[in-house]
Amino acid sequence: MPSLSELQPSIEAAKQGLAQLEADIEALERRLDDASVLNDERRQLEQQLTHLQQQRKRYIEHQGLSMLSLVGGPAYTPELGTLLAIGGLYSFSTDRLTPELQRSSVGAFFLVNQGEGDTGFAVRSKQNLFFDHNRIRFTGELRAGVQSSHFWGVGYQAGERQDASDQTLMKATNLDYRANLSYKIADDLYLGPAFALHYYRPDEQSIPASAWEDDNFQSYYQQPLSVGIGATLQYDSRDVAVNAWRGQYLNLELLAYRDGLGSDLEFEKGLLDYRYYWPLAKGRVLAFYNALQWSGGDVPYYALPQLGGMRSMRGIYLGRYRDNNTVEHTTEYRHTFRYRDGSLTNHGMVLWAGLGSIAHHTGDLYQDTLYSYGIGYRYELQPRMNVRVDLGVSDNDTGFYFNFTEAF
């Protein structure tokens, strides 16, 4: 059996050790399929199989081997309606001879949905890359597609005054991409450039009354492209960025959108994002998420700060509530189930509750409040990387989300 403590000198040697582990696992599984195995022996074999499966996971992580996992299935979100999602999670080490280096990951989903409008499609992707002993990090997130979705307008009252209907439904081509590249400048402190691109082109034949009644939409719907650059300053003491069990994360990001970059409009946006992870016991964590977004200038409706979706205030329709300023606070309990010997299984669950607010002026935040809460299932698809299924509920919407890695 390959040693976990010994780092193999080459990829080929590491893969040979993994092949040996997988052969041992397959042999045990064949033995368990034998109906003649008695109960006492079966329990012993099941314990051995559990031990080998855990060892396989630790071996892959320690040896820095790459993994590709493919998943798919139906889901429902308030934004997309009923959908079929097919995707993959690819994780790897950019330097397998540096065991302390966090695993990089690229997750992507292709979605086909049938909402209240016609059929649409979308692509979702998240990238987390780590280099040079964790001294250089890249984070990116892509959302693109051609879909029908609801548009209420700008401001809290716009989101509240009517339910989703044909009077709020609009088809559009959209692309959003955000990325930052950060460099370590001190212990747990990172600094680097940030970039954002927003493109939103509505189908003029499908523009609803809710859009024509909105001043911001009327002003900017023919100016679909916004491009911004800026900087990010981060403090990060998390043990694992994509699924933290302990530590803190603080991110200040400032972006300027200018016509010299190709942007149709000029404005500014800012984000202050703080997260804290409190380990209660092995596999049990309280996670806290707090975020303040602000903007100023000629900010178009499609680039305004907003609440909702699969990462923020799950259960609220993404974009139902948008304005120049948003704030949110979410607390989540994460629970990983254990085997009888106390080791962690691949299965877990979460419970969360969140509070948020939007306003045109920062001084008016919390005058009107929004809430969401929910429950989710987690399966550890790869070492410290989960596939998640969440059911979120809010005052006006309900969402069923299917994605890779944690919401925050």
Short mmCIF file of C-alpha atoms in Angstrom, two decimals:
data_model
loop_
_atom_site.label_atom_id
_atom_site.label_comp_id
_atom_site.label_asym_id
_atom_site.label_seq_id
_atom_site.Cartn_x
_atom_site.Cartn_y
_atom_site.Cartn_z
CA MET A 1 0.00 0.00 0.00
CA PRO A 2 1.47 3.45 -0.95
CA SER A 3 2.67 5.66 1.89
CA LEU A 4 0.78 8.89 2.55
CA SER A 5 3.77 10.58 4.14
CA GLU A 6 6.13 9.96 1.24
CA LEU A 7 5.86 12.50 -1.60
CA GLN A 8 6.46 10.65 -4.83
CA PRO A 9 9.21 12.22 -6.99
CA SER A 10 7.21 12.13 -10.23
CA ILE A 11 3.63 12.22 -11.51
CA GLU A 12 4.08 8.70 -12.90
CA ALA A 13 5.12 7.30 -9.52
CA ALA A 14 2.24 9.09 -7.79
CA LYS A 15 -0.24 7.71 -10.33
CA GLN A 16 1.09 4.19 -9.79
CA GLY A 17 0.43 4.53 -6.07
CA LEU A 18 -3.09 5.78 -6.78
CA ALA A 19 -3.71 2.85 -9.15
CA GLN A 20 -2.71 0.45 -6.38
CA LEU A 21 -5.12 2.08 -3.94
CA GLU A 22 -7.96 1.97 -6.48
CA ALA A 23 -7.27 -1.70 -7.22
CA ASP A 24 -7.51 -2.49 -3.49
CA ILE A 25 -10.80 -0.58 -3.29
CA GLU A 26 -12.24 -2.43 -6.28
CA ALA A 27 -11.24 -5.77 -4.77
CA LEU A 28 -13.05 -4.95 -1.53
CA GLU A 29 -16.14 -3.78 -3.42
CA ARG A 30 -16.22 -7.07 -5.36
CA ARG A 31 -15.92 -8.98 -2.11
CA LEU A 32 -18.82 -7.01 -0.60
CA ASP A 33 -20.96 -7.84 -3.64
CA ASP A 34 -20.60 -11.53 -2.79
CA ALA A 35 -23.87 -12.60 -1.16
CA SER A 36 -22.11 -15.38 0.73
CA VAL A 37 -20.16 -12.94 2.95
CA LEU A 38 -21.42 -13.19 6.54
CA ASN A 39 -22.49 -10.16 8.57
CA ASP A 40 -19.43 -10.03 10.85
CA GLU A 41 -17.02 -10.24 7.93
CA ARG A 42 -19.14 -7.76 5.96
CA ARG A 43 -18.83 -5.16 8.73
CA GLN A 44 -15.06 -5.61 8.80
CA LEU A 45 -14.86 -5.27 5.02
CA GLU A 46 -17.02 -2.13 5.08
CA GLN A 47 -14.69 -0.59 7.66
CA GLN A 48 -11.67 -1.47 5.54
CA LEU A 49 -13.37 0.03 2.45
CA THR A 50 -14.16 3.25 4.31
CA HIS A 51 -10.54 3.48 5.47
CA LEU A 52 -9.20 2.94 1.95
CA GLN A 53 -11.58 5.50 0.43
CA GLN A 54 -10.44 8.09 2.96
CA GLN A 55 -6.82 7.18 2.30
CA ARG A 56 -7.37 7.60 -1.45
CA LYS A 57 -8.70 11.12 -0.91
CA ARG A 58 -5.78 12.08 1.33
CA TYR A 59 -3.29 10.50 -1.09
CA ILE A 60 -4.58 12.53 -4.06
CA GLU A 61 -4.38 15.72 -2.03
CA HIS A 62 -0.91 15.02 -0.62
CA GLN A 63 0.53 13.98 -3.98
CA GLY A 64 -0.95 16.99 -5.79
CA LEU A 65 -2.67 14.84 -8.41
CA SER A 66 -5.29 16.35 -10.69
CA MET A 67 -8.93 15.27 -10.54
CA LEU A 68 -11.85 15.73 -12.93
CA SER A 69 -15.40 15.13 -11.71
CA LEU A 70 -18.46 15.35 -13.97
CA VAL A 71 -21.98 15.83 -12.61
CA GLY A 72 -25.35 16.72 -14.00
CA GLY A 73 -29.01 16.83 -13.19
CA PRO A 74 -32.18 18.90 -13.01
CA ALA A 75 -32.53 21.98 -10.84
CA TYR A 76 -34.75 25.01 -10.35
CA THR A 77 -33.82 28.60 -9.65
CA PRO A 78 -36.12 31.62 -9.54
CA GLU A 79 -34.00 33.29 -12.26
CA LEU A 80 -33.93 30.40 -14.76
CA GLY A 81 -36.93 28.27 -13.87
CA THR A 82 -36.59 24.53 -14.51
CA LEU A 83 -33.19 23.67 -15.93
CA LEU A 84 -30.80 20.89 -16.81
CA ALA A 85 -27.23 21.44 -15.64
CA ILE A 86 -24.20 19.52 -16.89
CA GLY A 87 -20.80 20.45 -15.54
CA GLY A 88 -17.41 19.50 -14.27
CA LEU A 89 -14.95 20.34 -11.52
CA TYR A 90 -11.24 20.11 -12.31
CA SER A 91 -8.75 20.52 -9.48
CA PHE A 92 -4.97 20.32 -9.55
CA SER A 93 -1.77 21.64 -8.02
CA THR A 94 0.34 24.15 -9.93
CA ASP A 95 3.40 22.74 -8.09
CA ARG A 96 2.84 19.24 -6.70
CA LEU A 97 6.24 19.26 -4.96
CA THR A 98 4.95 22.02 -2.65
CA PRO A 99 2.44 20.21 -0.36
CA GLU A 100 1.37 23.39 1.45
CA LEU A 101 0.18 24.95 -1.83
CA GLN A 102 -3.62 25.10 -2.03
CA ARG A 103 -5.26 23.08 -4.79
CA SER A 104 -6.39 25.14 -7.76
CA SER A 105 -9.82 24.51 -9.24
CA VAL A 106 -11.91 25.35 -12.26
CA GLY A 107 -15.62 24.59 -12.12
CA ALA A 108 -18.07 25.07 -14.99
CA PHE A 109 -21.71 24.33 -15.76
CA PHE A 110 -23.64 24.46 -19.02
CA LEU A 111 -27.32 25.11 -18.40
CA VAL A 112 -30.38 24.73 -20.58
CA ASN A 113 -33.49 26.19 -19.03
CA GLN A 114 -37.19 26.50 -19.70
CA GLY A 115 -38.41 29.50 -17.77
CA GLU A 116 -41.58 31.51 -18.13
CA GLY A 117 -40.29 32.74 -21.47
CA ASP A 118 -38.76 30.64 -24.21
CA THR A 119 -35.86 28.19 -23.88
CA GLY A 120 -32.52 29.71 -22.90
CA PHE A 121 -28.97 28.62 -22.28
CA ALA A 122 -26.17 29.79 -20.03
CA VAL A 123 -22.63 29.10 -18.92
CA ARG A 124 -21.39 29.50 -15.34
CA SER A 125 -17.74 29.15 -14.33
CA LYS A 126 -15.60 29.85 -11.27
CA GLN A 127 -11.79 29.76 -11.23
CA ASN A 128 -9.53 29.68 -8.15
CA LEU A 129 -5.82 29.37 -8.99
CA PHE A 130 -2.84 29.37 -6.60
CA PHE A 131 0.84 29.75 -7.53
CA ASP A 132 4.29 30.14 -5.98
CA HIS A 133 3.71 28.84 -2.42
CA ASN A 134 0.30 30.64 -2.27
CA ARG A 135 2.01 33.98 -2.94
CA ILE A 136 0.10 34.59 -6.19
CA ARG A 137 -3.63 33.96 -6.57
CA PHE A 138 -6.16 34.39 -9.34
CA THR A 139 -9.94 34.37 -8.90
CA GLY A 140 -12.42 34.66 -11.72
CA GLU A 141 -16.15 34.20 -12.23
CA LEU A 142 -18.08 34.03 -15.52
CA ARG A 143 -21.81 34.24 -16.18
CA ALA A 144 -23.06 34.32 -19.78
CA GLY A 145 -26.13 33.31 -21.74
CA VAL A 146 -29.19 34.14 -23.78
CA GLN A 147 -32.24 33.95 -21.56
CA SER A 148 -35.52 35.45 -20.52
CA SER A 149 -35.61 36.86 -16.99
CA HIS A 150 -37.68 39.25 -14.96
CA PHE A 151 -36.85 42.94 -14.61
CA TRP A 152 -38.60 45.00 -11.97
CA GLY A 153 -36.56 48.21 -12.09
CA VAL A 154 -34.25 50.00 -9.68
CA GLY A 155 -34.94 50.42 -5.98
CA TYR A 156 -36.66 48.52 -3.19
CA GLN A 157 -40.18 49.68 -4.14
CA ALA A 158 -39.70 48.53 -7.73
CA GLY A 159 -38.93 45.01 -6.52
CA GLU A 160 -41.90 45.00 -4.17
CA ARG A 161 -44.68 46.57 -6.20
CA GLN A 162 -45.57 43.61 -8.42
CA ASP A 163 -45.14 39.87 -8.73
CA ALA A 164 -43.26 38.23 -11.57
CA SER A 165 -45.43 38.08 -14.71
CA ASP A 166 -45.40 38.72 -18.44
CA GLN A 167 -45.25 42.41 -17.48
CA THR A 168 -41.76 41.95 -16.03
CA LEU A 169 -40.30 39.32 -18.40
CA MET A 170 -37.49 40.33 -20.77
CA LYS A 171 -35.15 38.35 -23.04
CA ALA A 172 -31.51 39.44 -23.26
CA THR A 173 -27.99 38.44 -24.19
CA ASN A 174 -25.68 38.87 -21.23
CA LEU A 175 -22.08 38.36 -20.19
CA ASP A 176 -20.50 39.14 -16.82
CA TYR A 177 -16.91 38.45 -15.92
CA ARG A 178 -15.04 39.49 -12.78
CA ALA A 179 -11.45 38.64 -11.93
CA ASN A 180 -8.60 39.66 -9.67
CA LEU A 181 -4.93 38.75 -9.48
CA SER A 182 -3.40 39.26 -6.05
CA TYR A 183 0.19 39.13 -4.79
CA LYS A 184 1.29 38.46 -1.23
CA ILE A 185 2.87 41.58 0.29
CA ALA A 186 2.94 40.49 3.96
CA ASP A 187 1.66 37.64 6.14
CA ASP A 188 -1.91 36.88 4.98
CA LEU A 189 -2.04 40.24 3.11
CA TYR A 190 -2.51 40.45 -0.67
CA LEU A 191 -2.69 43.30 -3.18
CA GLY A 192 -3.33 43.31 -6.92
CA PRO A 193 -5.36 44.42 -9.94
CA ALA A 194 -9.07 43.75 -10.44
CA PHE A 195 -11.13 43.66 -13.63
CA ALA A 196 -14.83 43.53 -14.48
CA LEU A 197 -16.83 43.39 -17.69
CA HIS A 198 -20.62 43.62 -18.03
CA TYR A 199 -22.56 43.23 -21.27
CA TYR A 200 -26.35 43.24 -21.36
CA ARG A 201 -28.32 43.61 -24.60
CA PRO A 202 -32.12 43.31 -24.25
CA ASP A 203 -34.23 42.04 -27.12
CA GLU A 204 -36.19 45.17 -28.00
CA GLN A 205 -39.19 43.09 -29.05
CA SER A 206 -39.49 41.69 -25.51
CA ILE A 207 -38.95 44.78 -23.34
CA PRO A 208 -41.73 44.75 -20.71
CA ALA A 209 -43.67 47.60 -19.14
CA SER A 210 -41.61 47.36 -15.93
CA ALA A 211 -38.50 48.31 -17.95
CA TRP A 212 -40.07 51.18 -19.90
CA GLU A 213 -41.33 52.61 -16.61
CA ASP A 214 -37.81 52.65 -15.12
CA ASP A 215 -35.75 55.82 -15.63
CA ASN A 216 -32.40 54.04 -15.38
CA PHE A 217 -33.38 51.48 -18.03
CA GLN A 218 -34.61 54.16 -20.42
CA SER A 219 -31.34 56.06 -20.01
CA TYR A 220 -28.93 53.16 -20.49
CA TYR A 221 -30.51 50.19 -22.31
CA GLN A 222 -28.79 51.17 -25.58
CA GLN A 223 -25.39 51.32 -23.87
CA PRO A 224 -24.81 47.62 -23.13
CA LEU A 225 -21.07 47.45 -22.37
CA SER A 226 -19.27 48.42 -19.16
CA VAL A 227 -15.58 47.72 -18.57
CA GLY A 228 -13.77 48.52 -15.32
CA ILE A 229 -10.34 48.10 -13.81
CA GLY A 230 -9.16 48.72 -10.28
CA ALA A 231 -7.48 47.12 -7.31
CA THR A 232 -8.14 44.57 -4.59
CA LEU A 233 -6.65 44.50 -1.09
CA GLN A 234 -7.20 41.26 0.80
CA TYR A 235 -6.47 39.82 4.22
CA ASP A 236 -6.85 36.03 4.11
CA SER A 237 -6.06 33.59 6.91
CA ARG A 238 -8.46 30.84 5.76
CA ASP A 239 -7.15 27.28 5.76
CA VAL A 240 -8.78 26.47 2.38
CA ALA A 241 -10.22 29.29 0.27
CA VAL A 242 -13.05 27.34 -1.40
CA ASN A 243 -14.24 25.57 1.77
CA ALA A 244 -12.85 27.22 4.87
CA TRP A 245 -13.09 25.56 8.28
CA ARG A 246 -11.24 28.32 10.11
CA GLY A 247 -9.80 31.78 9.55
CA GLN A 248 -10.91 35.17 8.24
CA TYR A 249 -11.17 36.89 4.87
CA LEU A 250 -11.43 40.64 4.27
CA ASN A 251 -11.57 42.07 0.76
CA LEU A 252 -11.68 45.72 -0.32
CA GLU A 253 -12.17 46.09 -4.07
CA LEU A 254 -12.45 49.35 -6.00
CA LEU A 255 -13.24 49.58 -9.72
CA ALA A 256 -13.41 52.48 -12.17
CA TYR A 257 -15.35 52.09 -15.43
CA ARG A 258 -14.04 54.43 -18.13
CA ASP A 259 -14.65 55.02 -21.85
CA GLY A 260 -10.90 54.72 -22.41
CA LEU A 261 -11.30 51.03 -21.59
CA GLY A 262 -14.15 50.61 -24.08
CA SER A 263 -16.91 51.19 -21.54
CA ASP A 264 -20.06 52.89 -22.81
CA LEU A 265 -20.48 54.65 -19.46
CA GLU A 266 -18.28 56.06 -16.70
CA PHE A 267 -18.89 55.16 -13.07
CA GLU A 268 -17.28 53.63 -9.97
CA LYS A 269 -18.05 50.59 -7.83
CA GLY A 270 -16.75 49.33 -4.51
CA LEU A 271 -17.00 46.17 -2.42
CA LEU A 272 -16.16 45.51 1.22
CA ASP A 273 -16.47 41.78 1.95
CA TYR A 274 -15.75 40.20 5.37
CA ARG A 275 -16.03 36.49 6.23
CA TYR A 276 -15.28 34.66 9.45
CA TYR A 277 -15.14 30.89 10.03
CA TRP A 278 -15.52 29.53 13.54
CA PRO A 279 -14.80 25.78 14.00
CA LEU A 280 -17.15 24.31 16.61
CA ALA A 281 -15.89 20.72 16.34
CA LYS A 282 -14.43 18.41 13.74
CA GLY A 283 -16.50 18.90 10.59
CA ARG A 284 -18.77 21.53 12.18
CA VAL A 285 -18.32 25.20 11.34
CA LEU A 286 -20.18 28.48 11.79
CA ALA A 287 -19.55 30.72 8.77
CA PHE A 288 -20.35 34.45 8.69
CA TYR A 289 -20.62 36.53 5.53
CA ASN A 290 -20.95 40.33 5.43
CA ALA A 291 -20.78 42.47 2.31
CA LEU A 292 -21.28 46.14 1.49
CA GLN A 293 -21.45 47.26 -2.16
CA TRP A 294 -21.64 50.84 -3.35
CA SER A 295 -21.56 52.67 -6.68
CA GLY A 296 -21.66 56.18 -8.12
CA GLY A 297 -21.78 57.96 -11.47
CA ASP A 298 -23.72 56.82 -14.54
CA VAL A 299 -24.28 53.27 -13.31
CA PRO A 300 -26.52 51.28 -15.70
CA TYR A 301 -29.19 48.97 -14.30
CA TYR A 302 -27.28 45.84 -15.40
CA ALA A 303 -24.15 46.82 -13.43
CA LEU A 304 -25.84 48.09 -10.26
CA PRO A 305 -25.15 46.22 -7.01
CA GLN A 306 -27.86 43.62 -6.44
CA LEU A 307 -28.89 40.90 -4.02
CA GLY A 308 -29.92 37.31 -4.68
CA GLY A 309 -28.82 34.34 -6.73
CA MET A 310 -26.79 31.24 -5.91
CA ARG A 311 -24.09 33.00 -3.84
CA SER A 312 -25.81 35.99 -2.25
CA MET A 313 -29.04 35.85 -0.23
CA ARG A 314 -30.01 32.50 -1.79
CA GLY A 315 -33.78 32.37 -2.31
CA ILE A 316 -34.06 35.94 -3.61
CA TYR A 317 -34.42 36.36 -7.37
CA LEU A 318 -31.10 37.75 -8.64
CA GLY A 319 -31.74 41.33 -9.74
CA ARG A 320 -35.15 41.76 -8.18
CA TYR A 321 -33.54 44.14 -5.71
CA ARG A 322 -30.86 46.43 -7.16
CA ASP A 323 -29.73 49.96 -6.36
CA ASN A 324 -26.62 52.08 -5.87
CA ASN A 325 -25.91 50.46 -2.49
CA THR A 326 -26.51 47.02 -0.98
CA VAL A 327 -25.61 45.35 2.29
CA GLU A 328 -26.06 41.78 3.48
CA HIS A 329 -25.29 39.55 6.45
CA THR A 330 -25.58 35.76 6.31
CA THR A 331 -24.79 33.15 8.97
CA GLU A 332 -24.41 29.51 7.93
CA TYR A 333 -23.97 26.35 9.98
CA ARG A 334 -22.00 23.65 8.14
CA HIS A 335 -22.20 20.08 9.36
CA THR A 336 -20.22 17.13 7.98
CA PHE A 337 -21.47 13.72 9.05
CA ARG A 338 -19.05 11.27 10.70
CA TYR A 339 -18.39 7.57 10.67
CA ARG A 340 -18.57 5.65 13.95
CA ASP A 341 -14.82 6.03 14.43
CA GLY A 342 -15.17 9.84 14.29
CA SER A 343 -13.69 10.31 10.81
CA LEU A 344 -15.58 12.50 8.36
CA THR A 345 -17.82 11.10 5.64
CA ASN A 346 -18.31 12.73 2.23
CA HIS A 347 -21.82 13.88 3.20
CA GLY A 348 -22.91 17.04 4.94
CA MET A 349 -25.65 19.62 5.32
CA VAL A 350 -25.94 23.35 5.92
CA LEU A 351 -28.49 25.71 7.43
CA TRP A 352 -28.38 29.46 6.86
CA ALA A 353 -30.25 32.71 7.41
CA GLY A 354 -29.51 36.09 5.89
CA LEU A 355 -30.57 39.73 6.15
CA GLY A 356 -30.05 42.36 3.47
CA SER A 357 -31.00 45.84 2.33
CA ILE A 358 -30.69 48.10 -0.72
CA ALA A 359 -30.86 51.89 -1.00
CA HIS A 360 -30.00 54.77 -3.32
CA HIS A 361 -28.02 56.45 -0.50
CA THR A 362 -25.85 54.58 2.02
CA GLY A 363 -27.53 56.43 4.87
CA ASP A 364 -30.85 54.83 3.91
CA LEU A 365 -29.61 51.24 4.17
CA TYR A 366 -31.60 49.08 6.64
CA GLN A 367 -34.72 51.25 6.26
CA ASP A 368 -36.17 48.41 4.24
CA THR A 369 -34.91 44.90 4.96
CA LEU A 370 -34.94 41.62 3.08
CA TYR A 371 -34.38 38.11 4.40
CA SER A 372 -33.59 34.66 3.12
CA TYR A 373 -33.03 31.29 4.77
CA GLY A 374 -32.56 27.73 3.67
CA ILE A 375 -31.10 24.28 3.91
CA GLY A 376 -28.57 22.48 1.75
CA TYR A 377 -26.89 19.15 1.09
CA ARG A 378 -23.13 18.76 0.53
CA TYR A 379 -21.15 15.96 -1.06
CA GLU A 380 -17.35 16.10 -1.02
CA LEU A 381 -16.64 15.42 -4.67
CA GLN A 382 -12.91 16.12 -4.31
CA PRO A 383 -10.67 16.87 -1.30
CA ARG A 384 -12.28 19.87 0.48
CA MET A 385 -14.38 20.64 -2.63
CA ASN A 386 -18.10 20.06 -2.46
CA VAL A 387 -20.95 19.86 -4.90
CA ARG A 388 -23.84 21.68 -3.26
CA VAL A 389 -27.61 21.56 -3.53
CA ASP A 390 -29.40 24.40 -1.74
CA LEU A 391 -33.05 25.26 -1.17
CA GLY A 392 -33.42 28.97 -0.40
CA VAL A 393 -36.57 30.79 0.66
CA SER A 394 -37.40 34.51 0.84
CA ASP A 395 -40.53 36.60 1.17
CA ASN A 396 -41.32 36.58 -2.56
CA ASP A 397 -39.21 33.80 -4.09
CA THR A 398 -37.89 30.26 -3.64
CA GLY A 399 -34.75 28.87 -5.26
CA PHE A 400 -33.23 25.41 -5.73
CA TYR A 401 -29.51 25.74 -6.55
CA PHE A 402 -26.98 23.21 -7.85
CA ASN A 403 -23.33 24.26 -7.98
CA PHE A 404 -19.70 23.53 -7.07
CA THR A 405 -17.92 24.81 -3.91
CA GLU A 406 -19.47 26.83 -1.11
CA ALA A 407 -21.51 30.00 -1.55
CA PHE A 408 -18.87 31.89 0.46
#
